[in-house]
CSV table of C-alpha atoms in Angstrom, one decimal:
chain,number,residue,atom,x,y,z
A,1298,UNK,CA,9.7,-10.1,-26.4
A,1299,UNK,CA,6.7,-12.2,-25.8
A,1300,UNK,CA,8.9,-14.9,-25.1
A,1301,UNK,CA,10.8,-12.8,-22.5
A,1302,UNK,CA,7.0,-11.8,-20.8
A,1303,UNK,CA,6.4,-15.4,-20.8
A,1304,UNK,CA,9.4,-16.3,-19.2
A,1305,UNK,CA,9.0,-14.2,-16.2
A,1306,UNK,CA,5.4,-15.3,-15.4
A,1307,UNK,CA,6.3,-19.3,-15.6
A,1308,UNK,CA,9.4,-18.7,-13.5
A,1309,UNK,CA,7.7,-15.8,-10.9
A,1310,UNK,CA,4.9,-19.0,-10.7
A,1311,UNK,CA,7.2,-21.8,-9.7
A,1312,UNK,CA,8.7,-19.6,-7.5
A,1313,UNK,CA,5.9,-18.3,-5.7
A,1314,UNK,CA,4.6,-21.8,-5.6
A,1315,UNK,CA,7.6,-23.5,-4.1
A,1316,UNK,CA,7.2,-20.9,-1.3
A,1317,UNK,CA,3.8,-21.8,-0.4
A,1318,UNK,CA,4.6,-25.2,-0.5
A,1319,UNK,CA,7.2,-24.5,2.0
A,1320,UNK,CA,4.6,-21.8,3.8
A,1321,UNK,CA,1.9,-24.0,3.7
A,1322,UNK,CA,4.1,-26.9,5.2
A,1323,UNK,CA,5.5,-24.9,7.9
A,1324,UNK,CA,1.9,-22.9,8.8
A,1325,UNK,CA,-0.7,-24.8,8.4
A,1326,UNK,CA,-2.4,-25.2,11.5
A,1327,UNK,CA,-1.9,-21.4,12.7
A,1328,UNK,CA,-4.7,-19.2,11.7
A,1329,UNK,CA,-4.2,-15.9,9.5
A,1330,UNK,CA,-5.3,-12.9,10.4
A,1331,UNK,CA,-5.9,-10.1,7.2
A,1332,UNK,CA,-8.6,-7.9,8.7
A,1333,UNK,CA,-6.6,-5.5,10.8
A,1334,UNK,CA,-3.4,-4.2,8.6
A,1335,UNK,CA,-0.2,-4.3,10.4
A,1336,UNK,CA,2.0,-3.8,6.9
A,1337,UNK,CA,4.8,-6.8,6.4
A,1338,UNK,CA,8.2,-6.6,8.6
A,1339,UNK,CA,11.2,-4.7,7.6
A,1340,UNK,CA,12.7,-7.2,5.3
A,1341,UNK,CA,9.9,-8.2,3.6
A,1342,UNK,CA,9.9,-4.6,1.5
A,1343,UNK,CA,13.3,-4.1,-0.2
A,1344,UNK,CA,14.5,-5.8,-2.6
A,1345,UNK,CA,17.7,-6.7,-0.8
A,1346,UNK,CA,15.6,-7.8,2.6
A,1347,UNK,CA,13.8,-10.0,0.2
A,1348,UNK,CA,16.7,-11.4,-1.7
A,1349,UNK,CA,18.4,-13.0,1.1
A,1350,UNK,CA,15.0,-14.3,3.1
A,1351,UNK,CA,14.9,-15.7,-0.6
A,1352,UNK,CA,18.0,-17.4,-0.7
A,1353,UNK,CA,17.7,-18.9,2.9
A,1354,UNK,CA,14.9,-20.4,1.3
A,1355,UNK,CA,12.9,-18.3,4.0
A,1356,UNK,CA,9.1,-19.6,2.9
A,1357,UNK,CA,7.5,-16.1,3.2
A,1358,UNK,CA,10.7,-15.1,1.8
A,1359,UNK,CA,10.5,-17.2,-0.9
A,1360,UNK,CA,6.9,-16.3,-2.0
A,1361,UNK,CA,8.4,-13.0,-1.7
A,1362,UNK,CA,11.1,-13.2,-3.8
A,1363,UNK,CA,8.9,-14.6,-7.1
A,1364,UNK,CA,6.3,-11.8,-6.6
A,1365,UNK,CA,9.2,-9.3,-7.4
A,1366,UNK,CA,10.6,-11.5,-10.3
A,1367,UNK,CA,7.0,-11.3,-11.6
A,1368,UNK,CA,6.9,-7.3,-10.4
A,1369,UNK,CA,10.3,-6.9,-12.9
A,1370,UNK,CA,9.0,-8.7,-16.0
A,1371,UNK,CA,7.4,-5.8,-17.0
A,1372,UNK,CA,10.0,-3.5,-16.6
A,1373,UNK,CA,12.6,-6.0,-18.1
A,1374,UNK,CA,10.6,-5.7,-21.0
A,1375,UNK,CA,10.6,-1.9,-21.5
A,1376,UNK,CA,14.6,-1.8,-21.2
A,1377,UNK,CA,14.6,-5.0,-23.6
A,1378,UNK,CA,12.7,-2.3,-26.3
A,1379,UNK,CA,15.2,0.7,-25.0
A,1380,UNK,CA,17.0,-1.8,-26.4
A,1381,UNK,CA,15.5,-2.4,-30.0
A,1382,UNK,CA,14.7,1.4,-29.7
A,1383,UNK,CA,18.8,1.8,-29.5
A,1384,UNK,CA,19.8,-0.4,-32.4
A,1385,UNK,CA,16.8,0.9,-34.9
A,1386,UNK,CA,18.4,4.4,-34.1
A,1387,UNK,CA,15.1,5.4,-33.3
A,1388,UNK,CA,15.6,8.4,-31.0
A,1389,UNK,CA,11.9,9.7,-30.4
A,1390,UNK,CA,11.4,6.4,-29.4
A,1391,UNK,CA,14.6,5.4,-27.0
A,1392,UNK,CA,13.8,9.0,-25.1
A,1393,UNK,CA,9.9,7.6,-24.7
A,1394,UNK,CA,10.7,4.2,-23.2
A,1395,UNK,CA,13.2,5.8,-20.6
A,1396,UNK,CA,10.8,8.1,-19.3
A,1397,UNK,CA,9.2,5.5,-17.4
A,1398,UNK,CA,12.4,3.6,-15.9
A,1399,UNK,CA,13.7,7.2,-15.1
A,1400,UNK,CA,10.5,7.8,-12.9
A,1401,UNK,CA,11.0,4.3,-11.4
A,1402,UNK,CA,14.3,5.2,-9.6
A,1403,UNK,CA,12.3,8.6,-8.1
A,1404,UNK,CA,9.4,6.8,-6.7
A,1405,UNK,CA,10.6,7.2,-3.3
A,1406,UNK,CA,10.4,11.0,-3.9
A,1407,UNK,CA,7.3,11.6,-4.8
A,1408,UNK,CA,7.2,15.4,-4.9
A,1409,UNK,CA,9.0,15.4,-7.7
A,1410,UNK,CA,7.1,13.8,-9.5
A,1411,UNK,CA,5.0,16.4,-11.5
A,1412,UNK,CA,7.9,18.2,-12.4
A,1413,UNK,CA,9.6,15.6,-14.4
A,1414,UNK,CA,5.8,14.6,-15.9
A,1415,UNK,CA,6.7,18.2,-17.2
A,1416,UNK,CA,9.8,18.1,-18.1
A,1417,UNK,CA,9.7,15.0,-20.6
A,1418,UNK,CA,6.0,16.4,-21.4
A,1419,UNK,CA,8.0,19.2,-22.9
A,1420,UNK,CA,11.1,16.9,-24.1
A,1421,UNK,CA,8.7,14.6,-26.1
A,1422,UNK,CA,6.5,16.8,-27.8
A,1423,UNK,CA,9.1,19.1,-29.3
A,1424,UNK,CA,8.4,18.6,-33.1
A,1425,UNK,CA,12.4,16.7,-33.9
A,1426,UNK,CA,12.3,14.5,-37.4
A,1427,UNK,CA,12.5,11.2,-36.9
A,1428,UNK,CA,15.9,9.6,-38.1
A,1429,UNK,CA,16.2,6.3,-39.7
A,1430,UNK,CA,19.1,4.6,-40.8
A,1431,UNK,CA,18.2,1.0,-40.9
B,955,UNK,CA,-9.6,-20.9,9.2
B,956,UNK,CA,-6.4,-22.3,9.4
B,957,UNK,CA,-4.3,-21.5,7.3
B,958,UNK,CA,-4.3,-24.2,4.8
B,959,UNK,CA,-8.1,-23.8,4.6
B,960,UNK,CA,-7.9,-20.1,4.4
B,961,UNK,CA,-5.3,-20.1,1.4
B,962,UNK,CA,-7.3,-23.5,-0.3
B,963,UNK,CA,-10.4,-21.1,-0.4
B,964,UNK,CA,-8.2,-17.5,-1.4
B,965,UNK,CA,-7.4,-19.9,-4.2
B,966,UNK,CA,-10.5,-21.3,-5.5
B,967,UNK,CA,-12.6,-17.8,-5.5
B,968,UNK,CA,-9.8,-16.4,-7.0
B,969,UNK,CA,-9.5,-19.0,-10.0
B,970,UNK,CA,-13.3,-18.5,-10.6
B,971,UNK,CA,-12.4,-14.8,-11.0
B,972,UNK,CA,-9.5,-14.9,-13.0
B,973,UNK,CA,-11.5,-17.3,-15.0
B,974,UNK,CA,-13.9,-15.2,-15.7
B,975,UNK,CA,-12.8,-11.9,-16.6
B,976,UNK,CA,-10.8,-13.8,-19.0
B,977,UNK,CA,-13.8,-15.0,-20.4
B,978,UNK,CA,-15.4,-12.0,-20.3
B,979,UNK,CA,-13.0,-9.6,-21.1
B,980,UNK,CA,-13.6,-7.7,-18.1
B,981,UNK,CA,-10.2,-9.1,-16.5
B,982,UNK,CA,-10.0,-10.8,-12.8
B,983,UNK,CA,-8.4,-8.3,-11.2
B,984,UNK,CA,-11.2,-6.7,-11.2
B,985,UNK,CA,-13.5,-8.2,-8.4
B,986,UNK,CA,-10.3,-9.8,-6.4
B,987,UNK,CA,-9.9,-6.6,-4.1
B,988,UNK,CA,-14.9,-6.9,-3.2
B,989,UNK,CA,-13.7,-10.9,-3.4
B,990,UNK,CA,-11.0,-10.6,-0.5
B,991,UNK,CA,-13.2,-7.7,1.4
B,992,UNK,CA,-16.2,-8.0,1.5
B,993,UNK,CA,-16.6,-11.8,1.3
B,994,UNK,CA,-13.0,-12.4,3.3
B,995,UNK,CA,-13.3,-9.3,5.6
B,996,UNK,CA,-9.0,-8.5,4.7
B,997,UNK,CA,-8.0,-5.2,5.2
B,998,UNK,CA,-8.2,-3.0,1.8
B,999,UNK,CA,-4.5,-2.4,1.6
B,1000,UNK,CA,-3.9,-6.1,1.6
B,1001,UNK,CA,-6.2,-7.0,-0.7
B,1002,UNK,CA,-5.2,-4.2,-3.3
B,1003,UNK,CA,-2.0,-5.2,-3.5
B,1004,UNK,CA,-2.7,-8.6,-3.9
B,1005,UNK,CA,-4.4,-7.7,-6.2
B,1006,UNK,CA,-1.9,-5.4,-8.2
B,1007,UNK,CA,0.2,-8.7,-8.7
B,1008,UNK,CA,-2.6,-10.6,-10.0
B,1009,UNK,CA,-3.2,-7.7,-12.5
B,1010,UNK,CA,0.8,-8.1,-13.8
B,1011,UNK,CA,0.7,-11.8,-14.0
B,1012,UNK,CA,-2.6,-11.7,-15.9
B,1013,UNK,CA,-1.5,-9.0,-18.3
B,1014,UNK,CA,1.9,-10.7,-19.0
B,1015,UNK,CA,1.2,-13.9,-19.6
B,1016,UNK,CA,-1.9,-12.5,-22.4
B,1017,UNK,CA,0.6,-9.7,-23.8
B,1018,UNK,CA,2.9,-12.6,-24.6
B,1019,UNK,CA,0.5,-13.8,-26.9
B,1020,UNK,CA,-0.8,-10.6,-28.4
B,1021,UNK,CA,2.7,-9.2,-29.0
B,1022,UNK,CA,3.6,-12.2,-31.3
B,1023,UNK,CA,-0.2,-11.8,-33.1
B,1024,UNK,CA,0.8,-8.7,-34.2
B,1025,UNK,CA,-2.3,-7.0,-32.6
B,1026,UNK,CA,-0.2,-4.8,-29.9
B,1027,UNK,CA,1.4,-1.2,-31.3
B,1028,UNK,CA,3.7,-1.2,-29.6
B,1029,UNK,CA,4.5,2.2,-30.0
B,1030,UNK,CA,1.3,3.7,-28.8
B,1031,UNK,CA,2.1,1.3,-25.9
B,1032,UNK,CA,5.3,2.4,-25.1
B,1033,UNK,CA,4.5,6.0,-25.3
B,1034,UNK,CA,1.0,6.1,-23.0
B,1035,UNK,CA,2.8,4.4,-20.2
B,1036,UNK,CA,4.6,7.7,-19.9
B,1037,UNK,CA,1.1,9.0,-18.6
B,1038,UNK,CA,0.3,5.3,-17.3
B,1039,UNK,CA,3.1,5.1,-15.2
B,1040,UNK,CA,3.2,8.5,-13.7
B,1041,UNK,CA,-0.5,8.2,-12.8
B,1042,UNK,CA,0.0,4.9,-11.1
B,1043,UNK,CA,2.6,6.5,-9.0
B,1044,UNK,CA,0.9,9.2,-8.6
B,1045,UNK,CA,-2.0,7.2,-7.2
B,1046,UNK,CA,-0.3,4.9,-4.9
B,1047,UNK,CA,1.1,8.4,-3.1
B,1048,UNK,CA,-2.6,9.6,-2.9
B,1049,UNK,CA,-3.7,5.5,-2.0
B,1050,UNK,CA,-2.0,5.6,1.7
B,1051,UNK,CA,-3.3,9.8,2.2
B,1052,UNK,CA,-6.3,8.3,1.8
B,1053,UNK,CA,-8.8,6.5,4.1
B,1054,UNK,CA,-9.4,3.2,2.9
B,1055,UNK,CA,-13.4,4.1,3.4
B,1056,UNK,CA,-12.4,6.8,0.7
B,1057,UNK,CA,-10.9,4.4,-1.4
B,1058,UNK,CA,-13.9,1.6,-1.1
B,1059,UNK,CA,-16.4,4.5,-2.4
B,1060,UNK,CA,-13.5,5.5,-5.5
B,1061,UNK,CA,-13.5,1.6,-6.1
B,1062,UNK,CA,-17.6,1.1,-6.3
B,1063,UNK,CA,-18.3,4.0,-8.8
B,1064,UNK,CA,-15.0,2.0,-10.7
B,1065,UNK,CA,-17.0,-1.0,-10.3
B,1066,UNK,CA,-20.3,-0.1,-11.4
B,1067,UNK,CA,-18.7,2.0,-14.3
B,1068,UNK,CA,-16.8,-1.0,-15.9
B,1069,UNK,CA,-19.8,-2.8,-15.8
B,1070,UNK,CA,-21.5,0.0,-17.6
B,1071,UNK,CA,-18.7,0.3,-20.6
B,1072,UNK,CA,-18.7,-3.5,-21.4
B,1073,UNK,CA,-22.4,-3.4,-22.0
B,1074,UNK,CA,-22.4,-1.0,-24.6
B,1075,UNK,CA,-22.0,-2.1,-28.1
B,1076,UNK,CA,-18.3,-2.2,-29.8
B,1077,UNK,CA,-18.9,-2.1,-33.6
B,1078,UNK,CA,-15.1,-1.9,-34.9
B,1079,UNK,CA,-15.2,1.7,-37.0
B,1080,UNK,CA,-11.9,2.3,-39.5
B,1081,UNK,CA,-12.0,5.6,-39.1
B,1082,UNK,CA,-10.7,7.6,-42.2
B,1083,UNK,CA,-9.7,11.2,-41.2
B,1084,UNK,CA,-6.9,11.9,-41.9
B,1085,UNK,CA,-4.1,11.5,-40.1
B,1086,UNK,CA,-2.9,13.6,-37.3
B,1087,UNK,CA,0.2,15.2,-37.0
B,1088,UNK,CA,1.5,14.7,-34.3
B,1089,UNK,CA,0.8,11.3,-34.1
B,1090,UNK,CA,2.9,10.8,-38.0
B,1091,UNK,CA,5.9,13.0,-35.9
B,1092,UNK,CA,5.7,9.6,-33.3
B,1093,UNK,CA,5.4,7.3,-35.6
B,1094,UNK,CA,1.9,5.6,-34.5
B,1095,UNK,CA,0.2,4.3,-37.6
B,1096,UNK,CA,0.2,1.0,-38.0
B,1097,UNK,CA,-1.9,-2.5,-39.2
B,1098,UNK,CA,-2.7,-5.1,-37.8
B,1099,UNK,CA,-4.2,-8.5,-39.4
B,1100,UNK,CA,-8.0,-9.6,-40.6
B,1101,UNK,CA,-9.2,-12.1,-42.1
B,1102,UNK,CA,-8.5,-9.9,-45.8
B,1103,UNK,CA,-5.3,-8.6,-45.1
B,1104,UNK,CA,-3.3,-6.4,-43.0
B,1105,UNK,CA,-5.7,-3.1,-42.4
B,1106,UNK,CA,-4.4,0.2,-41.9
B,1107,UNK,CA,-5.6,2.5,-39.3
B,1108,UNK,CA,-4.4,5.8,-38.1
B,1109,UNK,CA,-4.3,7.4,-34.8
B,1110,UNK,CA,-5.6,10.5,-33.1
B,1111,UNK,CA,-6.0,13.2,-30.4
B,1112,UNK,CA,-3.0,12.1,-29.0
B,1113,UNK,CA,-2.9,14.9,-26.0
B,1114,UNK,CA,-6.7,13.6,-24.8
B,1115,UNK,CA,-5.8,10.0,-24.5
B,1116,UNK,CA,-2.8,10.7,-23.1
B,1117,UNK,CA,-4.7,12.5,-20.1
B,1118,UNK,CA,-7.1,9.9,-19.4
B,1119,UNK,CA,-4.3,7.5,-19.8
B,1120,UNK,CA,-3.2,9.3,-16.9
B,1121,UNK,CA,-6.4,8.6,-15.2
B,1122,UNK,CA,-6.4,5.6,-15.8
B,1123,UNK,CA,-2.7,4.7,-14.5
B,1124,UNK,CA,-4.1,7.0,-11.1
B,1125,UNK,CA,-7.2,4.6,-11.0
B,1126,UNK,CA,-4.5,1.8,-11.3
B,1127,UNK,CA,-2.4,3.3,-8.7
B,1128,UNK,CA,-5.1,3.7,-6.1
B,1129,UNK,CA,-6.8,0.3,-6.6
B,1130,UNK,CA,-5.1,-2.0,-7.7
B,1131,UNK,CA,-6.6,-2.9,-10.8
B,1132,UNK,CA,-5.5,-2.9,-14.3
B,1133,UNK,CA,-8.1,0.1,-15.3
B,1134,UNK,CA,-9.0,-1.5,-18.4
B,1135,UNK,CA,-11.8,0.3,-19.1
B,1136,UNK,CA,-10.4,3.5,-19.6
B,1137,UNK,CA,-7.4,2.5,-20.8
B,1138,UNK,CA,-10.1,1.2,-23.9
B,1139,UNK,CA,-11.7,4.5,-23.4
B,1140,UNK,CA,-8.7,6.1,-24.5
B,1141,UNK,CA,-7.9,4.5,-27.5
B,1142,UNK,CA,-10.9,3.1,-28.9
B,1143,UNK,CA,-13.0,6.6,-28.6
B,1144,UNK,CA,-10.2,9.7,-28.4
B,1145,UNK,CA,-7.7,8.6,-29.9
B,1146,UNK,CA,-9.8,6.0,-32.8
B,1147,UNK,CA,-7.6,2.8,-32.1
B,1148,UNK,CA,-9.4,-0.1,-34.0
B,1149,UNK,CA,-11.0,-2.2,-30.7
B,1150,UNK,CA,-8.4,-5.4,-31.0
B,1151,UNK,CA,-5.3,-2.4,-31.2
B,1152,UNK,CA,-6.9,-1.1,-27.8
B,1153,UNK,CA,-7.1,-4.2,-26.4
B,1154,UNK,CA,-4.3,-5.8,-27.2
B,1155,UNK,CA,-2.0,-2.5,-26.3
B,1156,UNK,CA,-3.7,-1.6,-23.1
B,1157,UNK,CA,-3.4,-5.4,-21.6
B,1158,UNK,CA,0.3,-4.9,-23.1
B,1159,UNK,CA,0.8,-1.4,-20.7
B,1160,UNK,CA,-0.9,-2.2,-17.5
B,1161,UNK,CA,2.0,-4.6,-16.6
B,1162,UNK,CA,4.3,-2.1,-16.5
B,1163,UNK,CA,1.7,0.5,-15.2
B,1164,UNK,CA,1.1,-2.1,-12.5
B,1165,UNK,CA,4.2,-2.6,-11.5
B,1166,UNK,CA,5.1,1.0,-11.1
B,1167,UNK,CA,2.9,1.0,-8.5
B,1168,UNK,CA,3.2,-2.7,-7.2
B,1169,UNK,CA,7.5,-1.5,-6.5
B,1170,UNK,CA,5.2,1.4,-4.2
B,1171,UNK,CA,3.0,-0.7,-2.3
B,1172,UNK,CA,6.0,-3.4,-1.7
B,1173,UNK,CA,7.8,-0.7,-0.4
B,1174,UNK,CA,5.1,0.1,2.1
B,1175,UNK,CA,4.1,-2.6,3.2
B,1176,UNK,CA,0.8,-3.9,1.8
B,1177,UNK,CA,2.1,-6.9,-0.3
B,1178,UNK,CA,1.5,-10.3,2.0
B,1179,UNK,CA,3.4,-13.2,0.7
B,1180,UNK,CA,0.7,-15.4,2.5
B,1181,UNK,CA,-2.2,-13.6,0.9
B,1182,UNK,CA,-0.4,-12.4,-2.6
B,1183,UNK,CA,0.6,-16.0,-3.3
B,1184,UNK,CA,-2.8,-17.9,-4.0
B,1185,UNK,CA,-4.3,-14.7,-4.9
B,1186,UNK,CA,-2.0,-14.5,-8.2
B,1187,UNK,CA,-1.7,-18.0,-8.7
B,1188,UNK,CA,-5.1,-18.6,-8.6
B,1189,UNK,CA,-5.8,-15.7,-11.3
B,1190,UNK,CA,-3.5,-16.6,-13.3
B,1191,UNK,CA,-4.4,-20.1,-14.0
B,1192,UNK,CA,-8.1,-19.2,-13.7
B,1193,UNK,CA,-7.1,-16.7,-17.3
B,1194,UNK,CA,-4.6,-19.2,-18.7
B,1195,UNK,CA,-7.9,-21.5,-18.2
B,1196,UNK,CA,-11.2,-18.9,-19.5
B,1197,UNK,CA,-8.5,-18.4,-22.7
B,1198,UNK,CA,-8.6,-21.3,-23.6
B,1199,UNK,CA,-12.4,-22.5,-23.3
B,1200,UNK,CA,-13.3,-18.7,-25.0
B,1201,UNK,CA,-12.5,-19.7,-28.5
B,1202,UNK,CA,-15.8,-21.8,-28.6
B,1203,UNK,CA,-17.6,-20.5,-25.8
B,1204,UNK,CA,-21.0,-18.8,-25.6
B,1205,UNK,CA,-20.1,-15.4,-24.2
B,1206,UNK,CA,-23.1,-12.9,-24.3
B,1207,UNK,CA,-24.7,-14.3,-21.2
B,1208,UNK,CA,-22.0,-14.7,-19.3
B,1209,UNK,CA,-21.0,-11.5,-19.9
B,1210,UNK,CA,-24.5,-10.1,-18.8
B,1211,UNK,CA,-24.5,-11.5,-15.7
B,1212,UNK,CA,-20.6,-11.3,-14.9
B,1213,UNK,CA,-21.1,-7.4,-15.3
B,1214,UNK,CA,-24.5,-8.0,-13.0
B,1215,UNK,CA,-22.3,-9.1,-10.2
B,1216,UNK,CA,-19.5,-6.4,-10.4
B,1217,UNK,CA,-22.7,-4.0,-10.7
B,1218,UNK,CA,-23.9,-5.8,-6.8
B,1219,UNK,CA,-20.1,-5.6,-6.2
B,1220,UNK,CA,-19.6,-2.0,-6.1
B,1221,UNK,CA,-22.8,-1.0,-5.0
B,1222,UNK,CA,-22.0,-3.2,-1.5
B,1223,UNK,CA,-18.2,-1.3,-1.3
B,1224,UNK,CA,-19.8,1.9,-1.7
B,1225,UNK,CA,-22.1,1.3,1.0
B,1226,UNK,CA,-19.8,-0.2,3.1
B,1227,UNK,CA,-17.5,2.8,2.4
B,1228,UNK,CA,-20.8,4.9,3.1
B,1229,UNK,CA,-21.1,3.4,6.7
B,1230,UNK,CA,-17.6,3.2,8.0
B,1231,UNK,CA,-17.4,-0.9,7.3
B,1232,UNK,CA,-13.8,-0.1,5.8
């Protein structure tokens, strides 16, 4: 698991650095302005847009792709734990570790978060005997 | 300032923040937002986006080492992650509805509180209370390596710890920080875990918490690659450097100085927020 985290961070840093070099070559003389908030263009806000821009080696898109890899690293770690708990037949922790992923897919509808919260609170607090065969 | 100069200056500032944050154990992420907003005049929304990304980088980098050394309690981490993730999604959602001045004031208060917490002495108390039923059911009890062999510990007060973790998640999503201070409060004080276990487990959880809110921020267009690039690379390099120096550095004086800087930044954030400069 430690190796997965390290690999994710290194890969992300390399992609961001590569994008950063392109970016500095291209925009070195313009002057940035972050005083006024405008928000990013649509293609840098969605996974599909970032992938498309990144593959075309568009400098800002490539940096954003690296940042996306970084964001995905801890999520991959959770997925890896789900797999590990499943192999150990640890049913309680299989349920527990699936929750953040289930929530992540719901994040576009924030209204439902509190009800989901209640749902799994009930679910994980129900006493259930741990079944461990290994 | 041209893009090249701006990027270089931001990268240097982030390097220093990551270095000092890792040496003092306060985390580099906490000073990134004040640095970007107060010193460079960056809009707080861009600053929070960049800070969140750098927090994921440093926590994942450090967690890689801790997991291997056997300090982190993966089960406790996975369980409490539910609370922090829900909190983070909630905080990131609320952030869009609050004015930037309110966010700045809350940020200032959290800065001052974190500095206060870090000045408190940390006594390593191994609790001898009987194991908690819920903790036993969830198999949260564990052991960690000490010079005298593995030390067994028990977790307590799971519901209180879980609720405090929700608060930590909200602050993380709202302010783009790791909220290590609140996490350690929940695990040290409420759940009575050994200091080493709580710090490393907290570090392990920060990544997924910040990833949840980063998803929301990315979707809303708060994460600008041109700004996040020097911040993320700078903080990452700085904290790796700090971790190398840490072994032989005398950090007491440094901690005091860094805490004072954090308090000052906190006061300025609150002042600027109240006088409408955000």
